[in-house]
Amino acid sequence: MLSSLKKQPADRIIGLSALYNADPRDTKIDLGVGVYKDAGGNTPIMRAIKTAEQRLWNEETTKTYTAMIGDGGFHNAMADLIFADSVDRSRVSFCATPGGTGAVHHVIELVKMTGTGAKVWFSDPTWGNHLSIAKHVNVPVEKYTYFDAKNRSVNFDGMISDLEKVASGDVVVLHGCCHNPTGANLNKAQWGQVAELLLAKGAIPFIDIAYQGFGDGLEEDAYGTRLLAGMFPEMFIAASCSKNFGIYRERCGLIIALSADAGTSAITQGNLAYVNRQNFSFPPDHGARLVTMVLTDPELRADWAAELEEVRLGMLNARQKLAQALQAECGSDRFGFLAEHRGMFSRIGATEAQVDQLRDEHAIYMVFDGRLNIAGVTVDKIDTIAKAVIAVGI
Ligand code: LMR
């Protein structure tokens, strides 16, 4: 039986980490998978998370099941973080999931369960796993133009003209902030225009917010999500705590669904619980409990926010320094976009052959589509990276 399975393609982001780990060169530089690294190349446990873990160890008295949709305290703390007061909570239903990926998967599954045949629209490009999950769940997919590869900025006219084709009831996936893989993001006016258009079309926005706090700040990064949440009768959000709480392996994510009224919201809530039950019953709890503790304890929250801000500013500094080093190296400001982009990633315009050359000749690892993880660009490596990027002809 198993011999009839077809070979699956290796995940092109996660597979890269294995290649990197196997590389014996001690000069190697990892700009691949979206994991934060400090100046020493380590992915630290955030101070507030470490304290919360100690506290949890002391205080937790049981490991019995939580609710099928996860713990209510987690839902509320995350809703406060993401929405502030932009939405009436009686229309909101929740579902804790294994990571933001679990949330993306379940929302797409829920869309399929509605039986409406809704198409799911993704930006072109988008996080590779978005498309892969949609294919796996077997929903119809469409793509909308997003990136101007020449200027490495948002192709807003192209985006709007493609979104004009969205049908009523279709689901449109938007990256809440820190677009993955491009690093190019909508400004406030553009968020407003997209919102008006999708509302007029009767579309349902689905915001994937995996990097809140990595772009322009915790509040600023929620701008688009809050704007849309205040406008749309129905909307989905997939949130991840992997990056901004640094708890990647705890698999901590959340679905937030907005329904038109409280009655529909109760039905949505039941369906979300059903989806969890059919897939794995209860969501992981440890990470969610840590996040809840951090968000609801003023001292821990302040410390977490301060550390996250240090991380954000560090990445911003790396962006500016790399743009400067590249300017010095190539004598033009054609890499100025690096300082304009936000979040962990920038798509720098490398061909797949140039990405291979960077890996083979310079031991620099980035994703095949030319996506670079700015968190891997530590100060001591900036000149090496800039020289290599120019040497391979990017
Ligand atoms: C990434 O895009 O590198 C991260 O979201 C990690 C992943 O699972 O792909």
mmCIF file with all atom_site columns, C-alpha atoms in Angstrom, residues 198-329:
data_model
loop_
_atom_site.group_PDB
_atom_site.id
_atom_site.type_symbol
_atom_site.label_atom_id
_atom_site.label_alt_id
_atom_site.label_comp_id
_atom_site.label_asym_id
_atom_site.label_entity_id
_atom_site.label_seq_id
_atom_site.pdbx_PDB_ins_code
_atom_site.Cartn_x
_atom_site.Cartn_y
_atom_site.Cartn_z
_atom_site.occupancy
_atom_site.B_iso_or_equiv
_atom_site.pdbx_formal_charge
_atom_site.auth_seq_id
_atom_site.auth_comp_id
_atom_site.auth_asym_id
_atom_site.auth_atom_id
_atom_site.pdbx_PDB_model_num
ATOM 1   C CA . LEU A 1 198 ? -13.138 44.230 -1.105 1.00 0.00 ? 198 LEU A CA 1
ATOM 2   C CA . LEU A 1 199 ? -16.135 45.498 0.838  1.00 0.00 ? 199 LEU A CA 1
ATOM 3   C CA . ALA A 1 200 ? -17.796 46.636 -2.381 1.00 0.00 ? 200 ALA A CA 1
ATOM 4   C CA . LYS A 1 201 ? -17.067 43.219 -3.914 1.00 0.00 ? 201 LYS A CA 1
ATOM 5   C CA . GLY A 1 202 ? -18.574 41.325 -0.985 1.00 0.00 ? 202 GLY A CA 1
ATOM 6   C CA . ALA A 1 203 ? -15.265 39.519 -0.404 1.00 0.00 ? 203 ALA A CA 1
ATOM 7   C CA . ILE A 1 204 ? -14.156 38.068 2.917  1.00 0.00 ? 204 ILE A CA 1
ATOM 8   C CA . PRO A 1 205 ? -10.698 39.164 4.046  1.00 0.00 ? 205 PRO A CA 1
ATOM 9   C CA . PHE A 1 206 ? -8.431  36.590 5.629  1.00 0.00 ? 206 PHE A CA 1
ATOM 10  C CA . ILE A 1 207 ? -5.511  38.239 7.382  1.00 0.00 ? 207 ILE A CA 1
ATOM 11  C CA . ASP A 1 208 ? -2.429  36.190 8.156  1.00 0.00 ? 208 ASP A CA 1
ATOM 12  C CA . ILE A 1 209 ? -0.562  38.060 10.880 1.00 0.00 ? 209 ILE A CA 1
ATOM 13  C CA . ALA A 1 210 ? 2.601   36.227 11.845 1.00 0.00 ? 210 ALA A CA 1
ATOM 14  C CA . TYR A 1 211 ? 5.027   39.091 12.532 1.00 0.00 ? 211 TYR A CA 1
ATOM 15  C CA . GLN A 1 212 ? 3.177   41.688 14.631 1.00 0.00 ? 212 GLN A CA 1
ATOM 16  C CA . GLY A 1 213 ? 5.848   43.865 16.244 1.00 0.00 ? 213 GLY A CA 1
ATOM 17  C CA . PHE A 1 214 ? 8.561   43.107 13.674 1.00 0.00 ? 214 PHE A CA 1
ATOM 18  C CA . GLY A 1 215 ? 7.675   45.877 11.221 1.00 0.00 ? 215 GLY A CA 1
ATOM 19  C CA . ASP A 1 216 ? 6.818   49.361 12.477 1.00 0.00 ? 216 ASP A CA 1
ATOM 20  C CA . GLY A 1 217 ? 5.773   48.419 16.035 1.00 0.00 ? 217 GLY A CA 1
ATOM 21  C CA . LEU A 1 218 ? 3.095   46.374 17.815 1.00 0.00 ? 218 LEU A CA 1
ATOM 22  C CA . GLU A 1 219 ? 0.291   48.894 17.306 1.00 0.00 ? 219 GLU A CA 1
ATOM 23  C CA . GLU A 1 220 ? 1.350   50.065 13.843 1.00 0.00 ? 220 GLU A CA 1
ATOM 24  C CA . ASP A 1 221 ? 1.590   46.492 12.534 1.00 0.00 ? 221 ASP A CA 1
ATOM 25  C CA . ALA A 1 222 ? -2.040  45.856 13.495 1.00 0.00 ? 222 ALA A CA 1
ATOM 26  C CA . TYR A 1 223 ? -3.271  48.876 11.514 1.00 0.00 ? 223 TYR A CA 1
ATOM 27  C CA . GLY A 1 224 ? -4.678  46.998 8.503  1.00 0.00 ? 224 GLY A CA 1
ATOM 28  C CA . THR A 1 225 ? -6.214  44.210 10.603 1.00 0.00 ? 225 THR A CA 1
ATOM 29  C CA . ARG A 1 226 ? -7.973  46.695 12.888 1.00 0.00 ? 226 ARG A CA 1
ATOM 30  C CA . LEU A 1 227 ? -9.177  48.799 9.970  1.00 0.00 ? 227 LEU A CA 1
ATOM 31  C CA . LEU A 1 228 ? -10.757 45.820 8.229  1.00 0.00 ? 228 LEU A CA 1
ATOM 32  C CA . ALA A 1 229 ? -12.131 44.326 11.452 1.00 0.00 ? 229 ALA A CA 1
ATOM 33  C CA . GLY A 1 230 ? -14.086 47.537 11.981 1.00 0.00 ? 230 GLY A CA 1
ATOM 34  C CA . MET A 1 231 ? -15.535 47.429 8.451  1.00 0.00 ? 231 MET A CA 1
ATOM 35  C CA . PHE A 1 232 ? -16.313 43.870 7.407  1.00 0.00 ? 232 PHE A CA 1
ATOM 36  C CA . PRO A 1 233 ? -19.245 41.702 8.494  1.00 0.00 ? 233 PRO A CA 1
ATOM 37  C CA . GLU A 1 234 ? -17.135 38.563 8.043  1.00 0.00 ? 234 GLU A CA 1
ATOM 38  C CA . MET A 1 235 ? -13.401 38.125 8.288  1.00 0.00 ? 235 MET A CA 1
ATOM 39  C CA . PHE A 1 236 ? -10.776 35.568 9.307  1.00 0.00 ? 236 PHE A CA 1
ATOM 40  C CA . ILE A 1 237 ? -7.492  36.094 11.075 1.00 0.00 ? 237 ILE A CA 1
ATOM 41  C CA . ALA A 1 238 ? -4.687  33.560 11.479 1.00 0.00 ? 238 ALA A CA 1
ATOM 42  C CA . ALA A 1 239 ? -2.254  34.747 14.150 1.00 0.00 ? 239 ALA A CA 1
ATOM 43  C CA . SER A 1 240 ? 1.073   33.221 15.057 1.00 0.00 ? 240 SER A CA 1
ATOM 44  C CA . CYS A 1 241 ? 2.970   33.596 18.337 1.00 0.00 ? 241 CYS A CA 1
ATOM 45  C CA . SER A 1 242 ? 6.034   31.775 16.971 1.00 0.00 ? 242 SER A CA 1
ATOM 46  C CA . LYS A 1 243 ? 8.001   34.856 16.006 1.00 0.00 ? 243 LYS A CA 1
ATOM 47  C CA . ASN A 1 244 ? 6.936   37.742 18.240 1.00 0.00 ? 244 ASN A CA 1
ATOM 48  C CA . PHE A 1 245 ? 7.069   35.566 21.364 1.00 0.00 ? 245 PHE A CA 1
ATOM 49  C CA . GLY A 1 246 ? 9.973   33.465 20.042 1.00 0.00 ? 246 GLY A CA 1
ATOM 50  C CA . ILE A 1 247 ? 8.168   30.204 20.875 1.00 0.00 ? 247 ILE A CA 1
ATOM 51  C CA . TYR A 1 248 ? 8.524   28.512 17.491 1.00 0.00 ? 248 TYR A CA 1
ATOM 52  C CA . ARG A 1 249 ? 8.523   24.911 18.689 1.00 0.00 ? 249 ARG A CA 1
ATOM 53  C CA . GLU A 1 250 ? 5.606   25.352 21.096 1.00 0.00 ? 250 GLU A CA 1
ATOM 54  C CA . ARG A 1 251 ? 3.260   25.649 18.093 1.00 0.00 ? 251 ARG A CA 1
ATOM 55  C CA . CYS A 1 252 ? 1.066   28.464 19.304 1.00 0.00 ? 252 CYS A CA 1
ATOM 56  C CA . GLY A 1 253 ? -1.427  30.038 16.931 1.00 0.00 ? 253 GLY A CA 1
ATOM 57  C CA . LEU A 1 254 ? -4.977  31.310 16.890 1.00 0.00 ? 254 LEU A CA 1
ATOM 58  C CA . ILE A 1 255 ? -7.912  31.699 14.522 1.00 0.00 ? 255 ILE A CA 1
ATOM 59  C CA . ILE A 1 256 ? -10.140 34.678 15.074 1.00 0.00 ? 256 ILE A CA 1
ATOM 60  C CA . ALA A 1 257 ? -13.306 34.691 12.978 1.00 0.00 ? 257 ALA A CA 1
ATOM 61  C CA . LEU A 1 258 ? -15.719 37.601 12.716 1.00 0.00 ? 258 LEU A CA 1
ATOM 62  C CA . SER A 1 259 ? -19.321 36.784 11.878 1.00 0.00 ? 259 SER A CA 1
ATOM 63  C CA . ALA A 1 260 ? -22.086 39.216 10.961 1.00 0.00 ? 260 ALA A CA 1
ATOM 64  C CA . ASP A 1 261 ? -24.006 38.708 14.214 1.00 0.00 ? 261 ASP A CA 1
ATOM 65  C CA . ALA A 1 262 ? -23.815 36.896 17.543 1.00 0.00 ? 262 ALA A CA 1
ATOM 66  C CA . GLY A 1 263 ? -26.031 34.000 16.355 1.00 0.00 ? 263 GLY A CA 1
ATOM 67  C CA . THR A 1 264 ? -23.805 33.197 13.355 1.00 0.00 ? 264 THR A CA 1
ATOM 68  C CA . SER A 1 265 ? -20.773 33.651 15.564 1.00 0.00 ? 265 SER A CA 1
ATOM 69  C CA . ALA A 1 266 ? -21.980 30.865 17.875 1.00 0.00 ? 266 ALA A CA 1
ATOM 70  C CA . ILE A 1 267 ? -22.322 28.527 14.869 1.00 0.00 ? 267 ILE A CA 1
ATOM 71  C CA . THR A 1 268 ? -18.887 29.534 13.563 1.00 0.00 ? 268 THR A CA 1
ATOM 72  C CA . GLN A 1 269 ? -17.484 28.854 17.017 1.00 0.00 ? 269 GLN A CA 1
ATOM 73  C CA . GLY A 1 270 ? -18.980 25.345 17.025 1.00 0.00 ? 270 GLY A CA 1
ATOM 74  C CA . ASN A 1 271 ? -17.538 24.649 13.595 1.00 0.00 ? 271 ASN A CA 1
ATOM 75  C CA . LEU A 1 272 ? -14.084 25.779 14.679 1.00 0.00 ? 272 LEU A CA 1
ATOM 76  C CA . ALA A 1 273 ? -14.248 23.395 17.646 1.00 0.00 ? 273 ALA A CA 1
ATOM 77  C CA . TYR A 1 274 ? -15.344 20.648 15.240 1.00 0.00 ? 274 TYR A CA 1
ATOM 78  C CA . VAL A 1 275 ? -12.386 21.262 12.948 1.00 0.00 ? 275 VAL A CA 1
ATOM 79  C CA . ASN A 1 276 ? -9.970  20.976 15.861 1.00 0.00 ? 276 ASN A CA 1
ATOM 80  C CA . ARG A 1 277 ? -11.696 17.805 17.110 1.00 0.00 ? 277 ARG A CA 1
ATOM 81  C CA . GLN A 1 278 ? -11.536 16.114 13.705 1.00 0.00 ? 278 GLN A CA 1
ATOM 82  C CA . ASN A 1 279 ? -7.889  16.962 13.215 1.00 0.00 ? 279 ASN A CA 1
ATOM 83  C CA . PHE A 1 280 ? -6.309  16.475 16.642 1.00 0.00 ? 280 PHE A CA 1
ATOM 84  C CA . SER A 1 281 ? -8.879  17.235 19.381 1.00 0.00 ? 281 SER A CA 1
ATOM 85  C CA . PHE A 1 282 ? -7.178  19.752 21.664 1.00 0.00 ? 282 PHE A CA 1
ATOM 86  C CA . PRO A 1 283 ? -4.655  22.386 20.603 1.00 0.00 ? 283 PRO A CA 1
ATOM 87  C CA . PRO A 1 284 ? -1.239  22.618 22.302 1.00 0.00 ? 284 PRO A CA 1
ATOM 88  C CA . ASP A 1 285 ? -1.529  24.578 25.534 1.00 0.00 ? 285 ASP A CA 1
ATOM 89  C CA . HIS A 1 286 ? 1.937   25.346 26.893 1.00 0.00 ? 286 HIS A CA 1
ATOM 90  C CA . GLY A 1 287 ? 2.820   28.210 24.538 1.00 0.00 ? 287 GLY A CA 1
ATOM 91  C CA . ALA A 1 288 ? -0.665  29.710 24.781 1.00 0.00 ? 288 ALA A CA 1
ATOM 92  C CA . ARG A 1 289 ? -0.434  29.743 28.562 1.00 0.00 ? 289 ARG A CA 1
ATOM 93  C CA . LEU A 1 290 ? 2.941   31.505 28.456 1.00 0.00 ? 290 LEU A CA 1
ATOM 94  C CA . VAL A 1 291 ? 1.644   34.094 26.005 1.00 0.00 ? 291 VAL A CA 1
ATOM 95  C CA . THR A 1 292 ? -1.422  34.712 28.173 1.00 0.00 ? 292 THR A CA 1
ATOM 96  C CA . MET A 1 293 ? 0.732   35.175 31.246 1.00 0.00 ? 293 MET A CA 1
ATOM 97  C CA . VAL A 1 294 ? 3.044   37.586 29.458 1.00 0.00 ? 294 VAL A CA 1
ATOM 98  C CA . LEU A 1 295 ? 0.224   39.639 27.963 1.00 0.00 ? 295 LEU A CA 1
ATOM 99  C CA . THR A 1 296 ? -1.816  39.910 31.167 1.00 0.00 ? 296 THR A CA 1
ATOM 100 C CA . ASP A 1 297 ? 0.969   40.627 33.666 1.00 0.00 ? 297 ASP A CA 1
ATOM 101 C CA . PRO A 1 298 ? 1.925   44.323 33.282 1.00 0.00 ? 298 PRO A CA 1
ATOM 102 C CA . GLU A 1 299 ? 5.563   43.777 34.253 1.00 0.00 ? 299 GLU A CA 1
ATOM 103 C CA . LEU A 1 300 ? 6.098   40.782 31.978 1.00 0.00 ? 300 LEU A CA 1
ATOM 104 C CA . ARG A 1 301 ? 4.256   42.502 29.162 1.00 0.00 ? 301 ARG A CA 1
ATOM 105 C CA . ALA A 1 302 ? 6.407   45.614 29.413 1.00 0.00 ? 302 ALA A CA 1
ATOM 106 C CA . ASP A 1 303 ? 9.567   43.513 29.404 1.00 0.00 ? 303 ASP A CA 1
ATOM 107 C CA . TRP A 1 304 ? 8.374   41.461 26.426 1.00 0.00 ? 304 TRP A CA 1
ATOM 108 C CA . ALA A 1 305 ? 7.384   44.568 24.465 1.00 0.00 ? 305 ALA A CA 1
ATOM 109 C CA . ALA A 1 306 ? 10.783  46.149 25.226 1.00 0.00 ? 306 ALA A CA 1
ATOM 110 C CA . GLU A 1 307 ? 12.685  43.052 24.071 1.00 0.00 ? 307 GLU A CA 1
ATOM 111 C CA . LEU A 1 308 ? 10.553  42.777 20.946 1.00 0.00 ? 308 LEU A CA 1
ATOM 112 C CA . GLU A 1 309 ? 11.268  46.428 20.216 1.00 0.00 ? 309 GLU A CA 1
ATOM 113 C CA . GLU A 1 310 ? 15.029  45.767 20.548 1.00 0.00 ? 310 GLU A CA 1
ATOM 114 C CA . VAL A 1 311 ? 14.644  42.939 18.025 1.00 0.00 ? 311 VAL A CA 1
ATOM 115 C CA . ARG A 1 312 ? 12.690  45.175 15.659 1.00 0.00 ? 312 ARG A CA 1
ATOM 116 C CA . LEU A 1 313 ? 15.173  48.014 15.872 1.00 0.00 ? 313 LEU A CA 1
ATOM 117 C CA . GLY A 1 314 ? 18.063  45.579 15.396 1.00 0.00 ? 314 GLY A CA 1
ATOM 118 C CA . MET A 1 315 ? 16.524  44.347 12.143 1.00 0.00 ? 315 MET A CA 1
ATOM 119 C CA . LEU A 1 316 ? 15.868  47.901 11.010 1.00 0.00 ? 316 LEU A CA 1
ATOM 120 C CA . ASN A 1 317 ? 19.501  48.748 11.691 1.00 0.00 ? 317 ASN A CA 1
ATOM 121 C CA . ALA A 1 318 ? 20.629  45.684 9.714  1.00 0.00 ? 318 ALA A CA 1
ATOM 122 C CA . ARG A 1 319 ? 18.415  46.796 6.813  1.00 0.00 ? 319 ARG A CA 1
ATOM 123 C CA . GLN A 1 320 ? 19.978  50.255 6.763  1.00 0.00 ? 320 GLN A CA 1
ATOM 124 C CA . LYS A 1 321 ? 23.536  48.987 7.161  1.00 0.00 ? 321 LYS A CA 1
ATOM 125 C CA . LEU A 1 322 ? 23.151  46.370 4.435  1.00 0.00 ? 322 LEU A CA 1
ATOM 126 C CA . ALA A 1 323 ? 21.625  48.937 2.057  1.00 0.00 ? 323 ALA A CA 1
ATOM 127 C CA . GLN A 1 324 ? 24.603  51.243 2.765  1.00 0.00 ? 324 GLN A CA 1
ATOM 128 C CA . ALA A 1 325 ? 27.168  48.475 2.296  1.00 0.00 ? 325 ALA A CA 1
ATOM 129 C CA . LEU A 1 326 ? 25.545  47.483 -0.998 1.00 0.00 ? 326 LEU A CA 1
ATOM 130 C CA . GLN A 1 327 ? 25.530  51.079 -2.151 1.00 0.00 ? 327 GLN A CA 1
ATOM 131 C CA . ALA A 1 328 ? 29.252  51.342 -1.370 1.00 0.00 ? 328 ALA A CA 1
ATOM 132 C CA . GLU A 1 329 ? 29.872  48.081 -3.200 1.00 0.00 ? 329 GLU A CA 1
#
